[in-house]
mmCIF file of C-alpha atoms in Angstrom:
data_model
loop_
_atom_site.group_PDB
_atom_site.id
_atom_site.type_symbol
_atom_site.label_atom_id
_atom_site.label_comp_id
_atom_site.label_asym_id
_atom_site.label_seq_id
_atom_site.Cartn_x
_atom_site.Cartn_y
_atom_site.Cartn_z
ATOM 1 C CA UNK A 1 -55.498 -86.734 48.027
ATOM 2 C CA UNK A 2 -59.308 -87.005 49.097
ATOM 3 C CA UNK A 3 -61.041 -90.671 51.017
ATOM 4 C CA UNK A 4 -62.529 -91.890 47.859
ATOM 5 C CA UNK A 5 -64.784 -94.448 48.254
ATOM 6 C CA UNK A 6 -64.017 -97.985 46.532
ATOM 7 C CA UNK A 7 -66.322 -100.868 45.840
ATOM 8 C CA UNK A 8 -66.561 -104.213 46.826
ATOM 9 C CA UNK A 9 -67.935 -107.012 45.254
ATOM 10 C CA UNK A 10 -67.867 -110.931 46.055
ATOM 11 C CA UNK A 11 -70.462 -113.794 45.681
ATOM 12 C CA UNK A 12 -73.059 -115.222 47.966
ATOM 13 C CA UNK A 13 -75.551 -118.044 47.768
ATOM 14 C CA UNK A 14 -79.086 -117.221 47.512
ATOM 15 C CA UNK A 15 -79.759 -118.120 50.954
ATOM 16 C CA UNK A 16 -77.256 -115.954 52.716
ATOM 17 C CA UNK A 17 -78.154 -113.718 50.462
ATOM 18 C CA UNK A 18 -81.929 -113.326 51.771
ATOM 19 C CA UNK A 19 -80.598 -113.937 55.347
ATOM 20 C CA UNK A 20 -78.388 -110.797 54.640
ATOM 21 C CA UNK A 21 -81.692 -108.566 53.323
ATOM 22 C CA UNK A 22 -83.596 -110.000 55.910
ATOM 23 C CA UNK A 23 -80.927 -108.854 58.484
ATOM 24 C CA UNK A 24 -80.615 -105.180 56.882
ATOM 25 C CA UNK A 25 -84.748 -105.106 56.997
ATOM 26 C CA UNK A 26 -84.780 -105.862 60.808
ATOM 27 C CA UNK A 27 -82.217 -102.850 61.391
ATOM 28 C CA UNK A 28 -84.735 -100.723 59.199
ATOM 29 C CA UNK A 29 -81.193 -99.785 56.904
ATOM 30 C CA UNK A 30 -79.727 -101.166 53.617
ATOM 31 C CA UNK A 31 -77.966 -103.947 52.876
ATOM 32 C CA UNK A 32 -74.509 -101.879 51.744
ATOM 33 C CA UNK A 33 -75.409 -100.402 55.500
ATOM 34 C CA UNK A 34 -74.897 -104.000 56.892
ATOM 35 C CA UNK A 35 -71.904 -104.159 55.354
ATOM 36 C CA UNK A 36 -70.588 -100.976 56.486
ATOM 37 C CA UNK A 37 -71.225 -101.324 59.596
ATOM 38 C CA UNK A 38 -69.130 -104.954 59.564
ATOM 39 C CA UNK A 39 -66.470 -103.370 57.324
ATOM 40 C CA UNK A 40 -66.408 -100.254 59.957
ATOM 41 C CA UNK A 41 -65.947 -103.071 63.064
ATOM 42 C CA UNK A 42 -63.728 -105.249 61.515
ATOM 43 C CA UNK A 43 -61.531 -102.321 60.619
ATOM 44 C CA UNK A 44 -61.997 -100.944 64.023
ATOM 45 C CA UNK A 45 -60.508 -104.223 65.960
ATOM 46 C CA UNK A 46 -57.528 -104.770 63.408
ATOM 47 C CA UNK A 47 -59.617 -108.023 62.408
ATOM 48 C CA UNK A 48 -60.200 -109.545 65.516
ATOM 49 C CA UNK A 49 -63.813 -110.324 65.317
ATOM 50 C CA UNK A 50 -65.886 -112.797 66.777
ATOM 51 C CA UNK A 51 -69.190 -113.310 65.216
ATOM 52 C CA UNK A 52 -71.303 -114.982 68.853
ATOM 53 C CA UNK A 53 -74.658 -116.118 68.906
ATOM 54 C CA UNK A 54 -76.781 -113.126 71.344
ATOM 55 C CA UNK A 55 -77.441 -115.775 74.262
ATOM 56 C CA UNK A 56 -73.925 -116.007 74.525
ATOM 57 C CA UNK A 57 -73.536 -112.637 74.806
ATOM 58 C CA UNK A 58 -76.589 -111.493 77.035
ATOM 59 C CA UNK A 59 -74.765 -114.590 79.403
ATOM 60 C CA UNK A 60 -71.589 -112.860 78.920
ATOM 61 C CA UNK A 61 -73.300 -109.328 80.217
ATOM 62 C CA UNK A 62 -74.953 -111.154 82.850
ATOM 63 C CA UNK A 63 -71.828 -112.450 84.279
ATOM 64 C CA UNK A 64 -70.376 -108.631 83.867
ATOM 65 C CA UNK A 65 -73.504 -106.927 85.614
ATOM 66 C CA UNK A 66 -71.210 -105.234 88.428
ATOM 67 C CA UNK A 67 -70.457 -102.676 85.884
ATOM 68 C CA UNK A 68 -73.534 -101.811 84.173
ATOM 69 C CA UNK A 69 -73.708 -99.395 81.285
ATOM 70 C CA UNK A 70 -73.994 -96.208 81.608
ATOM 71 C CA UNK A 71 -71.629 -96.574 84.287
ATOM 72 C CA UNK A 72 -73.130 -94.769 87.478
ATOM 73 C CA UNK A 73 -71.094 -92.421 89.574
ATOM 74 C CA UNK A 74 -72.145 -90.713 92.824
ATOM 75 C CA UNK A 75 -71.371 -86.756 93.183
ATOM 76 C CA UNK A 76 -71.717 -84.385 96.030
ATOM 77 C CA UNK A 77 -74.780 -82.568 96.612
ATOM 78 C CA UNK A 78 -72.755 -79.638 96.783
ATOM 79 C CA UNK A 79 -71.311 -80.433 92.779
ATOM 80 C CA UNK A 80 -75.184 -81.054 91.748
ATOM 81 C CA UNK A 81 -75.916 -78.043 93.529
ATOM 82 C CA UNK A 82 -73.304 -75.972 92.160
ATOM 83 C CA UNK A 83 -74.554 -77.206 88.502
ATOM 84 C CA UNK A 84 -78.117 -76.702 88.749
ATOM 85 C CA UNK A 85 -77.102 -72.992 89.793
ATOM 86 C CA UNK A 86 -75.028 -72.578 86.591
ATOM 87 C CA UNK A 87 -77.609 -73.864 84.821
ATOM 88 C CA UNK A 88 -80.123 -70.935 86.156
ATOM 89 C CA UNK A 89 -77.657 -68.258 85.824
ATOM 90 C CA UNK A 90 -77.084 -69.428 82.023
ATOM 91 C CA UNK A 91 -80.771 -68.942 81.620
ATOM 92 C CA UNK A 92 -80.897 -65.893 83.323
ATOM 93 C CA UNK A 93 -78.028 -64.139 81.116
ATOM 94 C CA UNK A 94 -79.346 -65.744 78.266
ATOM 95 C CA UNK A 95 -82.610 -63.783 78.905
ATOM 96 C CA UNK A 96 -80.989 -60.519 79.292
ATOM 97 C CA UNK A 97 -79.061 -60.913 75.824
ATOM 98 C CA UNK A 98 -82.577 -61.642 74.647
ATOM 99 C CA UNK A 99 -84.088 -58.390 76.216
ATOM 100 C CA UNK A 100 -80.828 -56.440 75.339
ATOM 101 C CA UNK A 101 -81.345 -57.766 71.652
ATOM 102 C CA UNK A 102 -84.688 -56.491 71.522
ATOM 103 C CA UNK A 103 -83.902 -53.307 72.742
ATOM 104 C CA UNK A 104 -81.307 -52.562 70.021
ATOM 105 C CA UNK A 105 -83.202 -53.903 67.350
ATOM 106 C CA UNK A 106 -86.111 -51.188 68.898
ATOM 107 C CA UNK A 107 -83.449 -48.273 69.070
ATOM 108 C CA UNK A 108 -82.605 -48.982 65.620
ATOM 109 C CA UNK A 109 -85.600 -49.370 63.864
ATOM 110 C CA UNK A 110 -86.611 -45.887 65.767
ATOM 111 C CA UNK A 111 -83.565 -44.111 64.368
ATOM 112 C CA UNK A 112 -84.306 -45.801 60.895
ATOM 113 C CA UNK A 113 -87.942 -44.416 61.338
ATOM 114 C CA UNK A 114 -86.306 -40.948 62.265
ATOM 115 C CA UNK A 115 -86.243 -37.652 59.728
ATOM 116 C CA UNK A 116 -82.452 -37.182 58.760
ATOM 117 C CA UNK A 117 -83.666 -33.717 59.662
ATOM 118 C CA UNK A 118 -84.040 -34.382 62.931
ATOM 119 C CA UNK A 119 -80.296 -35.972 63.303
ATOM 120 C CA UNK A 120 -77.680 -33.781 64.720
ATOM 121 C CA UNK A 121 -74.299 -34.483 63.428
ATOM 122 C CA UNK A 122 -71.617 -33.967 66.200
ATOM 123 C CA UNK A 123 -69.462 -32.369 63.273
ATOM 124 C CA UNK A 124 -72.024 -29.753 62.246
ATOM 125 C CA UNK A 125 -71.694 -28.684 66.256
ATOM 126 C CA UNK A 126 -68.100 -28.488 65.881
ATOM 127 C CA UNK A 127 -68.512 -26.429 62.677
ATOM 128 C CA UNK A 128 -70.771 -23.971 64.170
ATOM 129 C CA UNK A 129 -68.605 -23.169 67.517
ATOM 130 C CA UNK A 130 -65.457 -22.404 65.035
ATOM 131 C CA UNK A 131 -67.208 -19.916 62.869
ATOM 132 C CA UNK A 132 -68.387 -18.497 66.405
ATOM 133 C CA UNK A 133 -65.086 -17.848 67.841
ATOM 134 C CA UNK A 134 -64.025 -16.539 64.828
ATOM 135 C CA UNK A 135 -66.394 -13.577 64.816
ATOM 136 C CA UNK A 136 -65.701 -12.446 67.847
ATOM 137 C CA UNK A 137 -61.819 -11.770 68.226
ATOM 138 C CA UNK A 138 -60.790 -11.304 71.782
ATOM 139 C CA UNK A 139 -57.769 -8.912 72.437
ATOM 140 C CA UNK A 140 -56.831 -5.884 75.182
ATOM 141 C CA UNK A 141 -58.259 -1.895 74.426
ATOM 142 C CA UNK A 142 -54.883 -0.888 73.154
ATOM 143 C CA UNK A 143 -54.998 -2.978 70.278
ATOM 144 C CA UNK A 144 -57.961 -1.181 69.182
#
């Protein structure tokens, strides 16, 4: 069975409504978006929601500010070192595929651009010594 998609539908007054649009128009998205998005949360928290007013929460992240987001964390210079290196030897090999690329794509389009009478087949070679050694038969005098 596939996610289908189902629809809701329910009632608002005319002022929610327009407080709703006005809401999805601030976000720059649509108003099925806004209720996506709340669907999506409320979902998310098994329906533990609390709808707060944002003063209470910028007072809520002020009183949290030991732990700011992104969360910061200190690493060796040795570790940043290490990275930055990997980082320039990435580039570096990535460079060389590049050349090495090139290079094939040059060999090629030079053996495209070749006569197929210029080509020597390693077969035809092998051909050519066999009918050699037949001709000449090696064997003592007294056979003769």
């Amino acid at each position: 069975m596939g996610n289908k998609n189902k629809t809701i539908s329910f009632r608002v007054s005319e002022d929610k409504f327009e407080t709703l649009r006005e809401i999805a128009e601030e976000r720059d998205i649509s108003l099925s978006a806004v209720f996506r998005d709340y669907v999506d949360t409320l979902v998310a928290h098994d329906g533990q929601v609390k709808v707060a007013p944002e003063h209470e929460l910028e007072a809520a992240a002020e009183e949290s500010s030991t732990e700011s987001f992104p969360p910061k964390v200190e690493v060796p210079k040795s570790f940043v070192r290490e990275h930055e290196r990997l980082e320039l030897e990435a580039e570096h090999l990535r460079e060389q595929l590049e050349e090495h690329k090139r290079y094939v794509t040059k060999l090629r389009q030079q053996l495209d651009q070749m006569d197929q009478d210029e080509v020597i087949h390693l077969e035809d070679l092998d051909d050519e010594e066999e009918d050699d050694a037949a001709s000449y038969r090696i064997g003592s005098f007294e056979e003769l």
